[in-house]
PDB file of C-alpha atoms in Angstrom:
ATOM      1  CA  MET A   1     100.190  73.243 114.480  1.00 94.00           C
ATOM      2  CA  ILE A   2     102.579  72.643 111.485  1.00 97.00           C
ATOM      3  CA  HIS A   3     101.424  69.642 109.167  1.00 96.00           C
ATOM      4  CA  TYR A   4     104.367  68.126 107.692  1.00 98.00           C
ATOM      5  CA  LYS A   5     103.938  66.591 104.124  1.00 98.00           C
ATOM      6  CA  THR A   6     104.771  63.154 102.885  1.00 98.00           C
ATOM      7  CA  LYS A   7     106.933  62.988  99.589  1.00 97.00           C
ATOM      8  CA  GLU A   8     103.630  62.043  97.887  1.00 98.00           C
ATOM      9  CA  GLU A   9     101.778  64.962  99.090  1.00 98.00           C
ATOM     10  CA  ILE A  10     104.709  67.118  98.168  1.00 98.00           C
ATOM     11  CA  GLU A  11     104.371  66.023  94.568  1.00 98.00           C
ATOM     12  CA  LEU A  12     100.662  66.787  94.546  1.00 98.00           C
ATOM     13  CA  ILE A  13     101.529  70.350  95.744  1.00 98.00           C
ATOM     14  CA  ARG A  14     104.212  70.638  92.845  1.00 98.00           C
ATOM     15  CA  LYS A  15     101.434  69.887  90.323  1.00 98.00           C
ATOM     16  CA  SER A  16      99.296  72.652  91.747  1.00 98.00           C
ATOM     17  CA  ALA A  17     102.532  74.926  91.852  1.00 98.00           C
ATOM     18  CA  LEU A  18     103.521  74.103  88.265  1.00 98.00           C
ATOM     19  CA  LEU A  19     100.021  74.803  86.940  1.00 98.00           C
ATOM     20  CA  LEU A  20      99.941  77.929  88.917  1.00 98.00           C
ATOM     21  CA  SER A  21     103.315  79.013  87.291  1.00 98.00           C
ATOM     22  CA  ALA A  22     101.743  78.130  83.765  1.00 98.00           C
ATOM     23  CA  ALA A  23      99.008  80.531  84.558  1.00 98.00           C
ATOM     24  CA  LEU A  24     101.312  83.367  85.458  1.00 98.00           C
ATOM     25  CA  ALA A  25     103.273  82.717  82.098  1.00 98.00           C
ATOM     26  CA  GLU A  26      99.910  83.030  80.358  1.00 98.00           C
ATOM     27  CA  VAL A  27      99.512  86.463  82.039  1.00 98.00           C
ATOM     28  CA  ALA A  28     103.177  87.530  81.055  1.00 98.00           C
ATOM     29  CA  LYS A  29     102.229  86.744  77.530  1.00 98.00           C
ATOM     30  CA  ALA A  30      99.039  88.960  77.332  1.00 98.00           C
ATOM     31  CA  LEU A  31     100.073  91.908  79.515  1.00 98.00           C
ATOM     32  CA  LYS A  32      99.935  95.190  77.816  1.00 98.00           C
ATOM     33  CA  PRO A  33      99.035  98.854  78.329  1.00 98.00           C
ATOM     34  CA  GLY A  34      95.282  99.346  77.879  1.00 98.00           C
ATOM     35  CA  MET A  35      94.207  96.131  79.793  1.00 98.00           C
ATOM     36  CA  THR A  36      92.246  96.392  82.849  1.00 98.00           C
ATOM     37  CA  THR A  37      93.139  94.471  85.866  1.00 98.00           C
ATOM     38  CA  LEU A  38      89.985  92.570  85.489  1.00 98.00           C
ATOM     39  CA  ASP A  39      91.226  91.632  81.910  1.00 98.00           C
ATOM     40  CA  VAL A  40      94.470  90.156  83.650  1.00 98.00           C
ATOM     41  CA  ASP A  41      92.387  88.205  86.141  1.00 98.00           C
ATOM     42  CA  ALA A  42      90.256  86.747  83.461  1.00 98.00           C
ATOM     43  CA  VAL A  43      93.516  85.201  81.759  1.00 98.00           C
ATOM     44  CA  ALA A  44      94.593  83.491  84.699  1.00 98.00           C
ATOM     45  CA  ASP A  45      91.188  82.203  85.974  1.00 98.00           C
ATOM     46  CA  LYS A  46      90.382  80.762  82.379  1.00 98.00           C
ATOM     47  CA  PHE A  47      93.621  78.956  82.121  1.00 98.00           C
ATOM     48  CA  ILE A  48      93.346  77.439  85.823  1.00 98.00           C
ATOM     49  CA  VAL A  49      89.900  76.434  85.204  1.00 98.00           C
ATOM     50  CA  GLU A  50      90.518  75.009  81.688  1.00 98.00           C
ATOM     51  CA  ASN A  51      93.262  72.765  83.347  1.00 98.00           C
ATOM     52  CA  GLY A  52      91.011  71.296  85.761  1.00 97.00           C
ATOM     53  CA  ALA A  53      92.031  73.073  88.856  1.00 98.00           C
ATOM     54  CA  VAL A  54      90.189  75.778  90.999  1.00 98.00           C
ATOM     55  CA  PRO A  55      91.545  79.341  91.824  1.00 98.00           C
ATOM     56  CA  SER A  56      92.279  79.116  95.625  1.00 98.00           C
ATOM     57  CA  PHE A  57      91.598  82.716  96.115  1.00 97.00           C
ATOM     58  CA  LYS A  58      88.218  82.935  94.621  1.00 97.00           C
ATOM     59  CA  ASN A  59      85.628  83.247  97.178  1.00 95.00           C
ATOM     60  CA  TYR A  60      88.179  82.845  99.834  1.00 96.00           C
ATOM     61  CA  LYS A  61      86.751  84.778 102.991  1.00 95.00           C
ATOM     62  CA  GLY A  62      84.708  86.736 100.390  1.00 95.00           C
ATOM     63  CA  PHE A  63      87.414  87.612  97.791  1.00 97.00           C
ATOM     64  CA  PRO A  64      85.821  88.074  94.572  1.00 97.00           C
ATOM     65  CA  ASN A  65      88.416  87.060  91.970  1.00 98.00           C
ATOM     66  CA  ALA A  66      91.068  84.652  90.986  1.00 98.00           C
ATOM     67  CA  CYS A  67      94.172  86.788  91.336  1.00 98.00           C
ATOM     68  CA  CYS A  68      95.032  89.552  93.690  1.00 98.00           C
ATOM     69  CA  ILE A  69      96.584  92.329  91.298  1.00 98.00           C
ATOM     70  CA  SER A  70      98.382  95.057  93.005  1.00 98.00           C
ATOM     71  CA  VAL A  71      99.290  98.026  90.990  1.00 98.00           C
ATOM     72  CA  ASN A  72     102.244 100.582  91.952  1.00 98.00           C
ATOM     73  CA  GLU A  73     101.735 101.582  95.498  1.00 98.00           C
ATOM     74  CA  ALA A  74      99.447  98.522  96.204  1.00 98.00           C
ATOM     75  CA  VAL A  75     101.398  95.768  98.263  1.00 98.00           C
ATOM     76  CA  VAL A  76      98.948  92.963  98.190  1.00 98.00           C
ATOM     77  CA  HIS A  77      95.356  91.858  97.962  1.00 98.00           C
ATOM     78  CA  GLY A  78      94.285  94.282  95.196  1.00 98.00           C
ATOM     79  CA  ILE A  79      90.822  93.398  93.882  1.00 98.00           C
ATOM     80  CA  PRO A  80      90.715  93.176  90.071  1.00 98.00           C
ATOM     81  CA  ASN A  81      88.826  96.175  88.640  1.00 97.00           C
ATOM     82  CA  LYS A  82      88.295  98.305  85.741  1.00 96.00           C
ATOM     83  CA  HIS A  83      91.712 100.258  86.540  1.00 95.00           C
ATOM     84  CA  VAL A  84      93.422 100.502  83.112  1.00 98.00           C
ATOM     85  CA  LEU A  85      97.116  99.538  83.003  1.00 98.00           C
ATOM     86  CA  LYS A  86      99.384 102.250  81.431  1.00 98.00           C
ATOM     87  CA  ASP A  87     103.070 102.566  80.577  1.00 98.00           C
ATOM     88  CA  GLY A  88     105.244 102.839  83.450  1.00 98.00           C
ATOM     89  CA  ASP A  89     103.166 100.774  85.957  1.00 98.00           C
ATOM     90  CA  ILE A  90     104.335  97.708  87.918  1.00 98.00           C
ATOM     91  CA  LEU A  91     101.740  95.298  88.953  1.00 98.00           C
ATOM     92  CA  THR A  92     101.993  92.096  91.127  1.00 98.00           C
ATOM     93  CA  VAL A  93      99.775  89.133  90.172  1.00 98.00           C
ATOM     94  CA  ASP A  94      99.371  87.004  93.024  1.00 98.00           C
ATOM     95  CA  VAL A  95      97.659  83.563  92.429  1.00 98.00           C
ATOM     96  CA  GLY A  96      96.503  80.417  94.401  1.00 98.00           C
ATOM     97  CA  VAL A  97      95.920  76.954  92.783  1.00 98.00           C
ATOM     98  CA  TYR A  98      93.861  74.166  94.301  1.00 98.00           C
ATOM     99  CA  MET A  99      94.083  70.721  92.641  1.00 97.00           C
ATOM    100  CA  ASN A 100      94.092  67.222  93.851  1.00 96.00           C
ATOM    101  CA  GLY A 101      93.426  68.203  97.434  1.00 98.00           C
ATOM    102  CA  PHE A 102      96.320  70.760  97.683  1.00 98.00           C
ATOM    103  CA  HIS A 103      97.049  74.418  97.358  1.00 98.00           C
ATOM    104  CA  ALA A 104      99.908  76.385  95.897  1.00 98.00           C
ATOM    105  CA  ASP A 105     100.714  80.029  96.118  1.00 98.00           C
ATOM    106  CA  SER A 106     103.031  82.167  93.956  1.00 98.00           C
ATOM    107  CA  ALA A 107     103.265  85.789  92.877  1.00 98.00           C
ATOM    108  CA  TYR A 108     105.296  87.783  90.375  1.00 99.00           C
ATOM    109  CA  THR A 109     105.808  91.649  89.795  1.00 98.00           C
ATOM    110  CA  PHE A 110     105.689  92.770  86.165  1.00 98.00           C
ATOM    111  CA  ALA A 111     107.029  96.046  84.727  1.00 98.00           C
ATOM    112  CA  ILE A 112     105.076  97.708  81.978  1.00 98.00           C
ATOM    113  CA  GLY A 113     107.049  99.711  79.520  1.00 97.00           C
ATOM    114  CA  ASN A 114     109.086 102.824  80.757  1.00 97.00           C
ATOM    115  CA  VAL A 115     109.385 101.963  84.707  1.00 98.00           C
ATOM    116  CA  PRO A 116     111.827 104.303  86.535  1.00 97.00           C
ATOM    117  CA  GLU A 117     115.392 102.793  87.165  1.00 98.00           C
ATOM    118  CA  ASN A 118     114.786 103.111  90.964  1.00 98.00           C
ATOM    119  CA  VAL A 119     111.629 100.842  90.735  1.00 98.00           C
ATOM    120  CA  ARG A 120     113.601  98.371  88.647  1.00 98.00           C
ATOM    121  CA  ARG A 121     116.360  98.050  91.258  1.00 98.00           C
ATOM    122  CA  LEU A 122     113.678  97.484  93.952  1.00 98.00           C
ATOM    123  CA  MET A 123     112.222  94.697  91.640  1.00 98.00           C
ATOM    124  CA  ALA A 124     115.731  93.199  91.332  1.00 98.00           C
ATOM    125  CA  ALA A 125     116.592  93.409  95.096  1.00 98.00           C
ATOM    126  CA  THR A 126     112.952  91.883  95.941  1.00 98.00           C
ATOM    127  CA  LYS A 127     113.476  89.126  93.722  1.00 98.00           C
ATOM    128  CA  ALA A 128     116.884  88.194  94.718  1.00 98.00           C
ATOM    129  CA  SER A 129     115.811  88.489  98.351  1.00 98.00           C
ATOM    130  CA  LEU A 130     113.256  85.592  97.776  1.00 98.00           C
ATOM    131  CA  TYR A 131     116.129  83.344  96.810  1.00 98.00           C
ATOM    132  CA  LYS A 132     118.233  84.639  99.787  1.00 98.00           C
ATOM    133  CA  GLY A 133     115.310  83.461 102.031  1.00 98.00           C
ATOM    134  CA  ILE A 134     114.835  80.125 100.037  1.00 98.00           C
ATOM    135  CA  GLU A 135     118.595  79.225 100.630  1.00 98.00           C
ATOM    136  CA  LYS A 136     117.844  79.114 104.470  1.00 98.00           C
ATOM    137  CA  ALA A 137     114.711  76.895 104.218  1.00 98.00           C
ATOM    138  CA  VAL A 138     116.817  73.711 105.247  1.00 98.00           C
ATOM    139  CA  ILE A 139     116.487  71.064 107.779  1.00 98.00           C
ATOM    140  CA  GLY A 140     117.923  72.401 111.113  1.00 97.00           C
ATOM    141  CA  ASN A 141     117.548  76.047 110.349  1.00 98.00           C
ATOM    142  CA  ARG A 142     114.837  78.050 111.889  1.00 98.00           C
ATOM    143  CA  ILE A 143     112.047  80.212 110.317  1.00 98.00           C
ATOM    144  CA  GLY A 144     113.702  83.361 111.557  1.00 98.00           C
ATOM    145  CA  ASP A 145     116.888  82.475 109.476  1.00 98.00           C
ATOM    146  CA  ILE A 146     114.602  83.086 106.385  1.00 98.00           C
ATOM    147  CA  SER A 147     113.406  86.164 107.858  1.00 98.00           C
ATOM    148  CA  TYR A 148     116.639  87.568 108.560  1.00 98.00           C
ATOM    149  CA  ALA A 149     118.076  86.795 105.257  1.00 98.00           C
ATOM    150  CA  ILE A 150     115.246  88.655 103.467  1.00 98.00           C
ATOM    151  CA  GLN A 151     115.470  91.711 105.927  1.00 98.00           C
ATOM    152  CA  GLU A 152     119.345  91.888 105.655  1.00 98.00           C
ATOM    153  CA  TYR A 153     119.225  91.927 101.902  1.00 98.00           C
ATOM    154  CA  THR A 154     116.541  94.423 101.402  1.00 98.00           C
ATOM    155  CA  GLU A 155     116.280  96.741 104.329  1.00 98.00           C
ATOM    156  CA  LYS A 156     119.573  96.728 105.982  1.00 97.00           C
ATOM    157  CA  GLU A 157     121.826  96.609 103.022  1.00 97.00           C
ATOM    158  CA  ARG A 158     119.804  98.764 100.652  1.00 98.00           C
ATOM    159  CA  GLY A 159     117.233 100.723 102.912  1.00 98.00           C
ATOM    160  CA  TYR A 160     113.893  99.452 101.583  1.00 98.00           C
ATOM    161  CA  GLY A 161     110.803  99.069 103.645  1.00 98.00           C
ATOM    162  CA  VAL A 162     110.036  95.618 104.768  1.00 98.00           C
ATOM    163  CA  VAL A 163     106.270  94.980 105.435  1.00 98.00           C
ATOM    164  CA  ARG A 164     105.622  93.795 108.923  1.00 97.00           C
ATOM    165  CA  GLU A 165     101.870  93.311 108.797  1.00 96.00           C
ATOM    166  CA  LEU A 166     101.925  90.589 106.049  1.00 97.00           C
ATOM    167  CA  VAL A 167     103.872  87.521 106.052  1.00 98.00           C
ATOM    168  CA  GLY A 168     104.480  84.013 104.278  1.00 98.00           C
ATOM    169  CA  HIS A 169     102.893  80.999 105.562  1.00 98.00           C
ATOM    170  CA  GLY A 170     102.526  77.333 105.440  1.00 98.00           C
ATOM    171  CA  LEU A 171     100.177  75.740 102.949  1.00 98.00           C
ATOM    172  CA  GLY A 172      98.937  72.335 101.682  1.00 98.00           C
ATOM    173  CA  ARG A 173      95.294  71.128 102.111  1.00 98.00           C
ATOM    174  CA  HIS A 174      94.604  74.618 103.448  1.00 98.00           C
ATOM    175  CA  LEU A 175      95.652  77.919 101.895  1.00 97.00           C
ATOM    176  CA  HIS A 176      97.176  79.182 105.021  1.00 97.00           C
ATOM    177  CA  GLU A 177      98.746  76.850 107.436  1.00 98.00           C
ATOM    178  CA  ASP A 178     101.253  77.305 110.354  1.00 98.00           C
ATOM    179  CA  PRO A 179     103.886  78.428 110.534  1.00 98.00           C
ATOM    180  CA  GLN A 180     103.982  82.175 109.666  1.00 98.00           C
ATOM    181  CA  VAL A 181     107.195  83.258 107.608  1.00 98.00           C
ATOM    182  CA  PRO A 182     107.799  86.944 108.279  1.00 98.00           C
ATOM    183  CA  ASN A 183     110.085  88.856 105.935  1.00 98.00           C
ATOM    184  CA  TYR A 184     111.858  90.286 108.997  1.00 98.00           C
ATOM    185  CA  GLY A 185     113.256  88.860 112.010  1.00 97.00           C
ATOM    186  CA  LYS A 186     116.283  87.399 114.088  1.00 97.00           C
ATOM    187  CA  ARG A 187     118.490  84.473 113.065  1.00 97.00           C
ATOM    188  CA  GLY A 188     117.984  81.510 115.293  1.00 97.00           C
ATOM    189  CA  SER A 189     114.512  82.474 116.308  1.00 98.00           C
ATOM    190  CA  GLY A 190     111.084  80.905 115.364  1.00 97.00           C
ATOM    191  CA  PRO A 191     110.085  77.133 114.637  1.00 97.00           C
ATOM    192  CA  VAL A 192     112.877  74.718 113.645  1.00 98.00           C
ATOM    193  CA  ILE A 193     112.614  73.651 109.910  1.00 98.00           C
ATOM    194  CA  LYS A 194     112.069  70.021 109.551  1.00 98.00           C
ATOM    195  CA  GLU A 195     111.774  67.681 106.530  1.00 98.00           C
ATOM    196  CA  GLY A 196     108.201  67.887 104.980  1.00 98.00           C
ATOM    197  CA  LEU A 197     107.464  71.441 105.781  1.00 98.00           C
ATOM    198  CA  VAL A 198     105.950  73.493 102.789  1.00 98.00           C
ATOM    199  CA  ILE A 199     105.871  77.042 102.846  1.00 98.00           C
ATOM    200  CA  ALA A 200     105.053  80.104 100.872  1.00 98.00           C
ATOM    201  CA  ILE A 201     108.010  82.664 100.912  1.00 98.00           C
ATOM    202  CA  GLU A 202     107.079  85.906  99.769  1.00 98.00           C
ATOM    203  CA  PRO A 203     108.948  89.202 100.397  1.00 98.00           C
ATOM    204  CA  MET A 204     106.909  92.249 100.176  1.00 98.00           C
ATOM    205  CA  ILE A 205     109.206  95.085  99.872  1.00 98.00           C
ATOM    206  CA  ASN A 206     108.564  98.814  99.522  1.00 98.00           C
ATOM    207  CA  LEU A 207     110.651 101.610  97.931  1.00 98.00           C
ATOM    208  CA  ARG A 208     110.713 103.669 101.028  1.00 97.00           C
ATOM    209  CA  THR A 209     108.405 103.216 104.078  1.00 95.00           C
ATOM    210  CA  LYS A 210     107.818  99.885 105.622  1.00 97.00           C
ATOM    211  CA  ASP A 211     104.297 101.367 106.860  1.00 98.00           C
ATOM    212  CA  VAL A 212     101.078 100.178 105.030  1.00 98.00           C
ATOM    213  CA  GLU A 213      97.374 100.866 105.303  1.00 98.00           C
ATOM    214  CA  TYR A 214      94.376  99.180 104.170  1.00 97.00           C
ATOM    215  CA  LEU A 215      91.862 101.003 101.509  1.00 97.00           C
ATOM    216  CA  GLU A 216      88.184 101.071 101.989  1.00 95.00           C
ATOM    217  CA  ASP A 217      87.527  98.014 100.192  1.00 95.00           C
ATOM    218  CA  GLY A 218      88.832  96.083 103.227  1.00 95.00           C
ATOM    219  CA  TRP A 219      91.367  94.112 101.043  1.00 97.00           C
ATOM    220  CA  THR A 220      93.923  96.249  99.275  1.00 98.00           C
ATOM    221  CA  VAL A 221      96.958  97.084 101.276  1.00 98.00           C
ATOM    222  CA  VAL A 222      98.963 100.162 100.110  1.00 98.00           C
ATOM    223  CA  THR A 223     102.207 101.871 101.143  1.00 98.00           C
ATOM    224  CA  ARG A 224     101.344 104.658 103.625  1.00 98.00           C
ATOM    225  CA  ASP A 225     103.556 107.064 101.582  1.00 97.00           C
ATOM    226  CA  ARG A 226     102.110 105.775  98.133  1.00 98.00           C
ATOM    227  CA  SER A 227     105.716 104.742  97.118  1.00 98.00           C
ATOM    228  CA  PRO A 228     105.722 101.560  94.797  1.00 98.00           C
ATOM    229  CA  SER A 229     105.923  98.071  96.464  1.00 98.00           C
ATOM    230  CA  VAL A 230     107.425  94.854  94.976  1.00 98.00           C
ATOM    231  CA  HIS A 231     106.121  91.202  95.760  1.00 98.00           C
ATOM    232  CA  PHE A 232     107.660  87.937  94.553  1.00 98.00           C
ATOM    233  CA  GLU A 233     106.555  84.492  95.888  1.00 98.00           C
ATOM    234  CA  HIS A 234     107.479  80.741  95.446  1.00 98.00           C
ATOM    235  CA  THR A 235     105.864  77.642  97.050  1.00 98.00           C
ATOM    236  CA  VAL A 236     108.915  75.848  98.744  1.00 98.00           C
ATOM    237  CA  ALA A 237     109.414  72.291 100.251  1.00 98.00           C
ATOM    238  CA  VAL A 238     111.979  71.206 102.670  1.00 97.00           C
ATOM    239  CA  GLY A 239     113.752  67.906 102.056  1.00 91.00           C
ATOM    240  CA  LYS A 240     117.015  66.349 102.562  1.00 89.00           C
ATOM    241  CA  GLY A 241     119.558  68.609 100.719  1.00 89.00           C
ATOM    242  CA  LYS A 242     118.630  71.790  99.327  1.00 94.00           C
ATOM    243  CA  PRO A 243     115.437  73.576  99.260  1.00 98.00           C
ATOM    244  CA  ASP A 244     112.867  72.236  96.517  1.00 98.00           C
ATOM    245  CA  ILE A 245     111.203  75.176  94.851  1.00 98.00           C
ATOM    246  CA  LEU A 246     107.789  73.729  93.812  1.00 98.00           C
ATOM    247  CA  SER A 247     106.790  76.677  91.742  1.00 98.00           C
ATOM    248  CA  SER A 248     108.708  78.132  88.884  1.00 98.00           C
ATOM    249  CA  PHE A 249     109.509  81.319  87.283  1.00 98.00           C
ATOM    250  CA  THR A 250     111.278  79.830  84.231  1.00 98.00           C
ATOM    251  CA  GLU A 251     108.366  80.013  81.704  1.00 98.00           C
ATOM    252  CA  ILE A 252     107.129  83.341  83.463  1.00 98.00           C
ATOM    253  CA  GLU A 253     110.664  84.874  82.550  1.00 98.00           C
ATOM    254  CA  LYS A 254     110.641  83.544  79.176  1.00 98.00           C
ATOM    255  CA  ALA A 255     107.180  84.816  78.171  1.00 98.00           C
ATOM    256  CA  GLU A 256     108.389  88.099  79.991  1.00 98.00           C
ATOM    257  CA  LYS A 257     111.248  88.505  77.764  1.00 98.00           C
ATOM    258  CA  ASN A 258     109.170  87.723  74.550  1.00 98.00           C
ATOM    259  CA  ASN A 259     106.725  90.379  75.379  1.00 98.00           C
ATOM    260  CA  PRO A 260     107.728  93.726  73.981  1.00 98.00           C
ATOM    261  CA  GLU A 261     105.492  95.602  76.398  1.00 98.00           C
ATOM    262  CA  LEU A 262     107.277  94.398  79.442  1.00 98.00           C
ATOM    263  CA  ASN A 263     110.406  95.935  80.900  1.00 98.00           C
ATOM    264  CA  THR A 264     112.893  93.119  81.920  1.00 97.00           C
ATOM    265  CA  ASN A 265     115.725  95.228  82.418  1.00 96.00           C
ATOM    266  CA  TYR A 266     116.042  94.831  86.147  1.00 95.00           C
TER     267      TYR A 266
END
């Protein structure tokens, strides 16, 4: 069942989403080679808690940390650990925030230092595909229109692998709600998009194969051929007119550009 949100509820979700975005901006300020993914997680966790919110992912179905941090070939759900980040790595930091009774969810992929050009092109295409999908999140369209836009831009036009096993989703009082929002599909298919829908749109795009597998920890999903994967995500509300992006990349991008350890040439 899809739970449509009132304007007041959407504003509460926006508050969660903007705090989440601020936490990712703090990560962007701090990132550098030599940090562990546990160090990165601690930055976001501390910021969220100090601002009166709860990390949505922590203890969710047993997940131990505030962030999912996925490095290089990891697609999603990487568990922060003592892995040391180095020049040339990409990492996705996926975070949820729970505040005032509502969740928000967003993810951003960062490039540390000398990342190969083909991976930077993948980053650019994945980020652009997120907005291609968001453009279709309007009243009267269907979820499949979002899915098709993402797949068309990344897989059909550029030959990248679009992950099938993991999808975007509704959210609100629960972290995962209906409907599912795949990153592949047919135009005109799926539920009709109505006013009050709030969804996480999150393309997960691989450099080569679409195929993935789980590591032994039961959480981390990696590309089967161990090629790099990129993931960007926004929380989006549907109202009258254009889509309302509740999370924001503005401060993240500003911090990213001001951090000499990060590569923004993508």
